[in-house]
Amino acid sequence: MAHAREHHPDFDITRSWALPLTPPPGEYESLEGYLRRIGFTDEQIHYTRRSFANASGDSPDKISAIAASEEWTDTEAGDGDFRVVGGYVRMLDRLAHGLDIRLNTVVERITWGKYGVQAQTTLGDTFSGDAAIITLPIGVLQSGSLTFDPALPDDKQATIQSLRMGPGMKLVFWFDQPVMPEGIGAFYSAFNPPMIWSPSVGRDVRGQVITCFATGDYARTLHALGEAGALEAALQTLKTELGLPDLTPTAARWINWTADSYALGAYSIVPPGAHHARPALASPTPPLFWAGEATVKNAWGATVHGAYVSGRRAADQTREFLLRPQMSS
Ligand SMILES: Cc1cc2nc3c(=O)[nH]c(=O)nc-3n(C[C@H](O)[C@H](O)[C@H](O)COP(=O)(O)OP(=O)(O)OC[C@H]3O[C@@H](n4cnc5c(N)ncnc54)[C@H](O)[C@@H]3O)c2cc1C
């Protein structure tokens, strides 16, 4: 990135996003609209679309400028990236220790009321409790594949509909020898997919794995091509960018979160006008409590640490609810 900035002044917008924020973004303004208003050139917008908005989960014309500015100016969550040694499963194993976790158990109906909650699965099992914490992805909540009986309050339904899952996919290629130029671990492509890196760099592995990542309109375009078409398009991008026309992978895989019916997108995004939606989604509707990455404030939304703190918050709310003094009749 520093290299790109040295070569082109238009690239002098960094991950720190030190935007002036004066004038402030408008209530219904998209990030792209705001950046144009404060003087971003077409080329800078193009670059924004390609790089930073990619990590924000959707194209900048679809993201709330207020939500984006809150995300960039809130330093509470830190701005470093870390790899969990041994993989995320180590964290999950610890959190799940001693709990009765049922995998491959799809809930299709939640009946709730003063008496408590019943979750009915597609296999016909019913799980009952005094309360439940809902952590479903926003795409699943919007899809209607799961019914709430009685229906959720109108304001909760409106909140759910006001957020959106950003489309996202990875196209992963395995080559039997290194294909990245020496000393390069990642780059932004001029084509689609726009973001490319090798998780093999710095590791003692045979060959090289290359990950291509696309969100927003880039992902929509690739999604429309289907699996074979998207892999072909991504391979073509690699051939062009790396200057290797005969590049042939030994294996290839697409991971398309939009096509996964238990995700229906990569992570939540806040469309223009919906910047109050995350805290509204978090608001309890006892005996239902709400957690998951979409329920935390903008700087934490769409992240693992956000999902984690939301779970702790919802657990505290649930405990308080369960321990509340009961009215005697
Ligand atoms: C490509 C990609 C890259 C990312 N990179 C990062 C990163 O670098 N750093 C970071 O912090 N975050 C990253 N994230 C985001 C992070 O993965 C999510 O924010 C986080 O996993 C959300 O956790 P969650 O518990 O809210 O939702 P999920 O992890 O989506 O959990 C929801 C669960 O509900 C289940 N479910 C769905 N429907 C049903 C049903 N009907 N019945 C029962 N269960 C159901 C799903 O199977 C899933 O297990 C990335 C996400 C993607 C897709």
Short mmCIF file of C-alpha atoms and ligand atoms in Angstrom, two decimals:
data_model
loop_
_atom_site.label_atom_id
_atom_site.label_comp_id
_atom_site.label_asym_id
_atom_site.label_seq_id
_atom_site.Cartn_x
_atom_site.Cartn_y
_atom_site.Cartn_z
CA MET A 1 0.00 0.00 0.00
CA ALA A 2 2.80 2.41 0.92
CA HIS A 3 4.34 1.52 -2.41
CA ALA A 4 1.10 2.37 -4.24
CA ARG A 5 0.88 5.72 -2.44
CA GLU A 6 4.42 6.61 -3.42
CA HIS A 7 3.51 6.11 -7.05
CA HIS A 8 0.16 7.80 -7.22
CA PRO A 9 -1.12 10.66 -5.06
CA ASP A 10 -4.73 9.46 -5.55
CA PHE A 11 -3.85 6.41 -3.51
CA ASP A 12 -3.12 8.58 -0.48
CA ILE A 13 -6.16 7.36 1.38
CA THR A 14 -5.07 4.91 3.96
CA ARG A 15 -6.64 2.30 6.12
CA SER A 16 -6.68 4.83 8.96
CA TRP A 17 -9.35 6.72 6.95
CA ALA A 18 -8.49 10.07 8.44
CA LEU A 19 -11.49 11.64 6.72
CA PRO A 20 -12.25 15.25 7.65
CA LEU A 21 -15.86 14.42 8.66
CA THR A 22 -16.61 18.11 8.17
CA PRO A 23 -19.10 18.47 6.71
CA PRO A 24 -20.47 15.39 8.49
CA PRO A 25 -22.11 12.59 6.49
CA GLY A 26 -25.87 12.94 5.98
CA GLU A 27 -28.52 10.67 7.50
CA TYR A 28 -29.34 8.88 4.22
CA GLU A 29 -26.02 9.37 2.47
CA SER A 30 -24.06 6.43 1.07
CA LEU A 31 -20.31 6.22 1.61
CA GLU A 32 -19.73 6.78 -2.10
CA GLY A 33 -22.06 9.80 -2.13
CA TYR A 34 -20.25 11.27 0.87
CA LEU A 35 -16.76 10.69 -0.53
CA ARG A 36 -17.79 12.38 -3.77
CA ARG A 37 -19.26 15.31 -1.82
CA ILE A 38 -16.00 15.87 0.07
CA GLY A 39 -14.05 15.86 -3.17
CA PHE A 40 -12.92 12.33 -3.95
CA THR A 41 -12.02 11.94 -7.62
CA ASP A 42 -13.42 9.16 -9.81
CA GLU A 43 -10.10 7.38 -9.52
CA GLN A 44 -10.11 7.55 -5.73
CA ILE A 45 -13.69 6.25 -5.69
CA HIS A 46 -12.63 3.44 -7.99
CA TYR A 47 -9.79 2.61 -5.64
CA THR A 48 -12.07 2.78 -2.59
CA ARG A 49 -14.52 0.40 -4.25
CA ARG A 50 -11.70 -1.98 -5.02
CA SER A 51 -9.94 -2.06 -1.70
CA PHE A 52 -11.32 -0.68 1.53
CA ALA A 53 -15.01 -1.16 0.84
CA ASN A 54 -14.14 -4.74 0.04
CA ALA A 55 -13.37 -5.28 3.71
CA SER A 56 -16.55 -3.38 4.64
CA GLY A 57 -18.60 -6.09 2.94
CA ASP A 58 -20.31 -4.21 0.14
CA SER A 59 -19.76 -1.55 -2.48
CA PRO A 60 -19.53 2.01 -1.12
CA ASP A 61 -22.77 3.12 -2.79
CA LYS A 62 -24.61 0.55 -0.65
CA ILE A 63 -23.05 1.37 2.75
CA SER A 64 -24.21 4.09 5.15
CA ALA A 65 -21.63 6.90 5.31
CA ILE A 66 -22.46 7.47 8.99
CA ALA A 67 -21.97 3.79 9.84
CA ALA A 68 -18.68 3.73 7.92
CA SER A 69 -17.39 6.88 9.62
CA GLU A 70 -18.35 5.50 13.06
CA GLU A 71 -16.51 2.33 12.22
CA TRP A 72 -13.36 4.15 11.21
CA THR A 73 -13.27 6.65 14.06
CA ASP A 74 -13.99 4.18 16.87
CA THR A 75 -10.64 2.85 18.06
CA GLU A 76 -12.02 0.84 20.97
CA ALA A 77 -11.73 -2.46 19.15
CA GLY A 78 -8.13 -1.76 18.07
CA ASP A 79 -7.03 -1.89 14.48
CA GLY A 80 -4.57 -4.77 14.43
CA ASP A 81 -5.12 -8.08 12.66
CA PHE A 82 -4.23 -11.30 14.43
CA ARG A 83 -4.14 -14.95 13.51
CA VAL A 84 -5.40 -17.37 16.14
CA VAL A 85 -2.62 -19.94 16.51
CA GLY A 86 -4.09 -23.36 15.74
CA GLY A 87 -7.19 -21.82 14.14
CA TYR A 88 -10.47 -20.44 15.46
CA VAL A 89 -11.53 -23.92 16.50
CA ARG A 90 -9.31 -23.57 19.57
CA MET A 91 -11.39 -20.61 20.72
CA LEU A 92 -14.66 -22.44 19.99
CA ASP A 93 -13.49 -25.57 21.80
CA ARG A 94 -12.82 -23.54 24.90
CA LEU A 95 -16.11 -21.63 24.77
CA ALA A 96 -18.10 -24.82 24.11
CA HIS A 97 -16.38 -26.85 26.84
CA GLY A 98 -18.97 -28.69 28.94
CA LEU A 99 -21.94 -27.44 26.89
CA ASP A 100 -24.46 -29.59 25.03
CA ILE A 101 -23.94 -28.28 21.48
CA ARG A 102 -26.02 -29.88 18.70
CA LEU A 103 -24.48 -29.48 15.27
CA ASN A 104 -26.46 -30.01 12.05
CA THR A 105 -29.64 -29.10 13.88
CA VAL A 106 -31.70 -26.63 11.86
CA VAL A 107 -34.38 -24.66 13.69
CA GLU A 108 -37.43 -23.85 11.55
CA ARG A 109 -39.90 -22.49 14.12
CA ILE A 110 -39.58 -20.56 17.34
CA THR A 111 -42.65 -20.34 19.53
CA TRP A 112 -42.30 -17.81 22.30
CA GLY A 113 -44.34 -16.11 25.01
CA LYS A 114 -44.65 -15.62 28.75
CA TYR A 115 -44.25 -19.35 29.31
CA GLY A 116 -40.83 -19.44 27.60
CA VAL A 117 -39.50 -20.56 24.23
CA GLN A 118 -39.73 -23.68 22.08
CA ALA A 119 -37.42 -24.24 19.13
CA GLN A 120 -38.62 -26.77 16.61
CA THR A 121 -36.11 -28.35 14.24
CA THR A 122 -36.50 -29.63 10.69
CA LEU A 123 -36.08 -33.15 12.10
CA GLY A 124 -39.16 -32.66 14.28
CA ASP A 125 -37.33 -32.30 17.61
CA THR A 126 -38.40 -29.59 20.00
CA PHE A 127 -36.10 -27.87 22.50
CA SER A 128 -37.72 -25.89 25.31
CA GLY A 129 -36.35 -23.24 27.64
CA ASP A 130 -37.27 -20.23 29.74
CA ALA A 131 -35.47 -17.94 27.29
CA ALA A 132 -33.47 -18.11 24.05
CA ILE A 133 -30.64 -16.12 22.49
CA ILE A 134 -31.06 -15.69 18.74
CA THR A 135 -27.73 -15.42 16.89
CA LEU A 136 -28.89 -16.14 13.35
CA PRO A 137 -27.26 -14.25 10.48
CA ILE A 138 -29.33 -11.29 9.28
CA GLY A 139 -29.76 -12.95 5.87
CA VAL A 140 -31.37 -16.00 7.47
CA LEU A 141 -33.65 -13.82 9.62
CA GLN A 142 -34.73 -11.93 6.49
CA SER A 143 -35.28 -15.05 4.39
CA GLY A 144 -38.31 -16.27 6.36
CA SER A 145 -36.89 -19.82 6.44
CA LEU A 146 -37.52 -19.70 10.18
CA THR A 147 -40.92 -18.71 11.56
CA PHE A 148 -41.52 -16.87 14.82
CA ASP A 149 -44.84 -17.63 16.49
CA PRO A 150 -46.21 -15.15 17.40
CA ALA A 151 -44.55 -12.94 14.79
CA LEU A 152 -41.83 -10.62 16.07
CA PRO A 153 -42.93 -7.07 16.98
CA ASP A 154 -43.23 -4.76 13.96
CA ASP A 155 -40.24 -2.62 14.98
CA LYS A 156 -38.00 -5.69 15.34
CA GLN A 157 -39.11 -6.94 11.92
CA ALA A 158 -38.47 -3.51 10.38
CA THR A 159 -34.99 -3.44 11.95
CA ILE A 160 -34.18 -6.88 10.58
CA GLN A 161 -35.26 -5.80 7.10
CA SER A 162 -33.26 -2.56 7.28
CA LEU A 163 -29.86 -4.28 7.58
CA ARG A 164 -28.33 -6.34 4.80
CA MET A 165 -25.88 -9.18 4.35
CA GLY A 166 -23.03 -8.12 2.09
CA PRO A 167 -22.28 -10.68 -0.61
CA GLY A 168 -18.87 -12.27 -0.29
CA MET A 169 -16.86 -15.10 -1.73
CA LYS A 170 -13.40 -16.60 -1.76
CA LEU A 171 -11.92 -18.44 -4.73
CA VAL A 172 -9.04 -20.57 -3.56
CA PHE A 173 -6.42 -22.10 -5.85
CA TRP A 174 -3.67 -24.52 -5.02
CA PHE A 175 -0.57 -24.56 -7.20
CA ASP A 176 2.18 -27.16 -6.96
CA GLN A 177 4.84 -24.45 -6.97
CA PRO A 178 5.01 -20.81 -5.82
CA VAL A 179 3.38 -18.41 -8.29
CA MET A 180 3.58 -15.08 -6.41
CA PRO A 181 6.61 -12.91 -7.21
CA GLU A 182 9.33 -13.18 -4.57
CA GLY A 183 8.60 -10.96 -1.56
CA ILE A 184 4.93 -10.30 -2.42
CA GLY A 185 2.25 -11.81 -0.20
CA ALA A 186 -0.81 -9.86 -1.34
CA PHE A 187 -1.97 -7.36 -3.95
CA TYR A 188 -5.03 -5.53 -5.21
CA SER A 189 -5.93 -6.54 -8.73
CA ALA A 190 -7.18 -4.23 -11.44
CA PHE A 191 -9.70 -6.95 -12.37
CA ASN A 192 -12.18 -9.19 -10.58
CA PRO A 193 -11.62 -10.52 -7.88
CA PRO A 194 -10.00 -7.34 -6.60
CA MET A 195 -8.16 -8.70 -3.55
CA ILE A 196 -5.60 -11.49 -3.75
CA TRP A 197 -3.19 -12.97 -1.23
CA SER A 198 -1.34 -16.14 -0.39
CA PRO A 199 -1.89 -17.71 3.04
CA SER A 200 1.15 -19.90 2.26
CA VAL A 201 3.61 -17.01 2.42
CA GLY A 202 5.97 -17.42 5.37
CA ARG A 203 4.95 -21.02 5.92
CA ASP A 204 6.91 -24.11 5.15
CA VAL A 205 4.37 -25.70 2.79
CA ARG A 206 4.58 -27.48 -0.52
CA GLY A 207 3.40 -25.39 -3.48
CA GLN A 208 1.33 -22.26 -2.90
CA VAL A 209 -2.29 -21.54 -2.04
CA ILE A 210 -3.75 -18.33 -3.48
CA THR A 211 -6.93 -16.82 -2.09
CA CYS A 212 -8.99 -14.42 -4.19
CA PHE A 213 -11.58 -12.41 -2.26
CA ALA A 214 -14.55 -10.45 -3.57
CA THR A 215 -17.42 -8.66 -1.87
CA GLY A 216 -20.05 -6.17 -3.05
CA ASP A 217 -20.62 -5.74 -6.77
CA TYR A 218 -17.50 -7.77 -7.55
CA ALA A 219 -19.01 -10.75 -5.70
CA ARG A 220 -22.42 -10.19 -7.35
CA THR A 221 -20.81 -10.36 -10.79
CA LEU A 222 -18.92 -13.56 -9.93
CA HIS A 223 -21.98 -15.11 -8.26
CA ALA A 224 -23.94 -14.61 -11.51
CA LEU A 225 -21.29 -16.64 -13.39
CA GLY A 226 -21.85 -19.74 -11.24
CA GLU A 227 -19.08 -21.82 -9.67
CA ALA A 228 -17.21 -22.86 -12.85
CA GLY A 229 -17.52 -19.41 -14.40
CA ALA A 230 -16.38 -17.62 -11.24
CA LEU A 231 -13.35 -19.90 -10.85
CA GLU A 232 -12.47 -19.40 -14.52
CA ALA A 233 -12.78 -15.61 -14.19
CA ALA A 234 -10.60 -15.58 -11.07
CA LEU A 235 -7.97 -17.80 -12.69
CA GLN A 236 -7.93 -15.47 -15.70
CA THR A 237 -7.32 -12.54 -13.32
CA LEU A 238 -4.41 -14.40 -11.74
CA LYS A 239 -2.92 -15.25 -15.13
CA THR A 240 -3.12 -11.61 -16.23
CA GLU A 241 -1.88 -10.07 -12.99
CA LEU A 242 0.97 -12.53 -12.52
CA GLY A 243 1.91 -12.56 -16.22
CA LEU A 244 1.62 -16.36 -16.29
CA PRO A 245 -0.75 -17.30 -19.16
CA ASP A 246 -0.27 -21.05 -18.64
CA LEU A 247 -1.00 -21.00 -14.92
CA THR A 248 -2.78 -24.23 -14.00
CA PRO A 249 -3.95 -25.02 -10.46
CA THR A 250 -3.90 -28.53 -9.05
CA ALA A 251 -7.10 -27.80 -7.14
CA ALA A 252 -9.62 -24.98 -6.96
CA ARG A 253 -12.52 -24.19 -4.68
CA TRP A 254 -15.12 -21.45 -4.40
CA ILE A 255 -16.58 -20.60 -1.04
CA ASN A 256 -19.64 -18.50 -1.69
CA TRP A 257 -21.34 -17.33 1.50
CA THR A 258 -24.23 -15.85 -0.49
CA ALA A 259 -25.13 -19.33 -1.74
CA ASP A 260 -24.90 -20.87 1.76
CA SER A 261 -28.47 -21.07 3.03
CA TYR A 262 -27.27 -20.86 6.66
CA ALA A 263 -25.46 -17.56 6.01
CA LEU A 264 -26.96 -15.97 2.86
CA GLY A 265 -24.09 -13.51 2.68
CA ALA A 266 -20.69 -12.86 4.21
CA TYR A 267 -21.41 -10.40 7.03
CA SER A 268 -23.88 -7.66 7.85
CA ILE A 269 -23.64 -4.20 6.36
CA VAL A 270 -25.53 -1.05 7.29
CA PRO A 271 -27.28 0.51 4.27
CA PRO A 272 -27.79 4.29 4.08
CA GLY A 273 -30.43 5.40 6.59
CA ALA A 274 -30.06 2.31 8.80
CA HIS A 275 -27.26 3.37 11.15
CA HIS A 276 -29.49 2.91 14.26
CA ALA A 277 -30.30 -0.67 13.26
CA ARG A 278 -27.51 -2.52 15.06
CA PRO A 279 -28.43 -1.38 18.60
CA ALA A 280 -32.14 -1.75 17.72
CA LEU A 281 -31.54 -5.36 16.69
CA ALA A 282 -29.73 -5.98 19.99
CA SER A 283 -32.68 -4.73 22.01
CA PRO A 284 -34.26 -7.65 23.95
CA THR A 285 -37.78 -8.96 23.31
CA PRO A 286 -37.98 -11.22 26.40
CA PRO A 287 -37.87 -14.17 26.50
CA LEU A 288 -35.94 -13.73 23.23
CA PHE A 289 -32.51 -12.08 23.40
CA TRP A 290 -30.41 -11.06 20.43
CA ALA A 291 -26.72 -11.59 19.70
CA GLY A 292 -24.43 -12.06 16.71
CA GLU A 293 -22.20 -9.80 14.67
CA ALA A 294 -25.11 -7.68 13.36
CA THR A 295 -26.12 -6.62 16.89
CA VAL A 296 -22.98 -4.74 17.89
CA LYS A 297 -22.03 -1.15 17.18
CA ASN A 298 -20.54 -0.34 13.84
CA ALA A 299 -16.86 -0.66 14.70
CA TRP A 300 -17.51 -4.16 16.06
CA GLY A 301 -20.14 -5.29 13.54
CA ALA A 302 -19.23 -7.95 11.01
CA THR A 303 -16.38 -9.29 13.16
CA VAL A 304 -15.64 -12.31 15.31
CA HIS A 305 -14.80 -10.17 18.36
CA GLY A 306 -18.12 -8.34 17.84
CA ALA A 307 -20.01 -11.64 17.77
CA TYR A 308 -18.18 -12.69 20.93
CA VAL A 309 -18.95 -9.55 22.96
CA SER A 310 -22.55 -9.62 21.76
CA GLY A 311 -22.88 -13.15 23.12
CA ARG A 312 -21.57 -12.07 26.51
CA ARG A 313 -23.95 -9.09 26.55
CA ALA A 314 -26.95 -11.26 25.61
CA ALA A 315 -25.96 -13.86 28.23
CA ASP A 316 -25.93 -11.12 30.91
CA GLN A 317 -29.34 -9.87 29.76
CA THR A 318 -30.74 -13.41 29.79
CA ARG A 319 -29.36 -14.12 33.26
CA GLU A 320 -30.89 -10.90 34.57
CA PHE A 321 -34.22 -11.87 33.01
CA LEU A 322 -34.16 -15.37 34.47
CA LEU A 323 -33.19 -14.11 37.94
CA ARG A 324 -35.76 -11.28 37.99
CA PRO A 325 -38.05 -11.22 41.01
CA GLN A 326 -41.26 -13.09 40.15
CA MET A 327 -44.63 -11.48 40.90
CA SER A 328 -46.57 -13.60 43.37
CA SER A 329 -50.23 -14.12 42.46
C1 LIG B 1 -14.91 -14.26 4.01
C2 LIG B 1 -15.06 -13.73 5.41
C3 LIG B 1 -13.97 -13.14 6.01
C4 LIG B 1 -14.08 -12.65 7.31
N1 LIG B 1 -12.96 -12.11 7.91
C5 LIG B 1 -13.03 -11.71 9.19
C6 LIG B 1 -11.87 -11.22 9.87
O1 LIG B 1 -10.79 -11.16 9.29
N2 LIG B 1 -11.99 -10.81 11.15
C7 LIG B 1 -13.17 -10.88 11.82
O2 LIG B 1 -13.22 -10.51 13.01
N3 LIG B 1 -14.30 -11.33 11.21
C8 LIG B 1 -14.26 -11.75 9.92
N4 LIG B 1 -15.38 -12.23 9.29
C9 LIG B 1 -16.68 -12.09 9.96
C10 LIG B 1 -16.93 -13.14 11.01
O3 LIG B 1 -16.68 -14.41 10.46
C11 LIG B 1 -18.41 -13.02 11.46
O4 LIG B 1 -18.69 -11.69 11.84
C12 LIG B 1 -18.73 -13.94 12.62
O5 LIG B 1 -18.41 -15.28 12.32
C13 LIG B 1 -20.20 -13.84 12.94
O6 LIG B 1 -20.51 -14.68 14.03
P1 LIG B 1 -22.02 -14.91 14.41
O7 LIG B 1 -22.04 -15.87 15.53
O8 LIG B 1 -22.73 -13.60 14.53
O9 LIG B 1 -22.68 -15.58 13.10
P2 LIG B 1 -22.29 -16.97 12.37
O10 LIG B 1 -20.85 -17.32 12.61
O11 LIG B 1 -22.77 -16.79 10.98
O12 LIG B 1 -23.19 -18.01 13.18
C14 LIG B 1 -24.54 -18.19 12.91
C15 LIG B 1 -24.82 -19.70 12.99
O13 LIG B 1 -26.22 -19.91 12.79
C16 LIG B 1 -26.35 -21.11 12.08
N5 LIG B 1 -27.69 -21.16 11.50
C17 LIG B 1 -28.17 -20.52 10.39
N6 LIG B 1 -29.46 -20.83 10.21
C18 LIG B 1 -29.81 -21.69 11.20
C19 LIG B 1 -31.01 -22.34 11.55
N7 LIG B 1 -32.14 -22.19 10.85
N8 LIG B 1 -31.02 -23.15 12.65
C20 LIG B 1 -29.89 -23.31 13.40
N9 LIG B 1 -28.72 -22.70 13.12
C21 LIG B 1 -28.69 -21.90 12.04
C22 LIG B 1 -25.24 -21.04 11.06
O14 LIG B 1 -24.98 -22.32 10.52
C23 LIG B 1 -24.10 -20.49 11.89
O15 LIG B 1 -23.39 -21.54 12.52
C24 LIG B 1 -15.30 -12.76 8.00
C25 LIG B 1 -16.41 -13.37 7.39
C26 LIG B 1 -16.28 -13.85 6.09
C27 LIG B 1 -17.48 -14.52 5.45
#
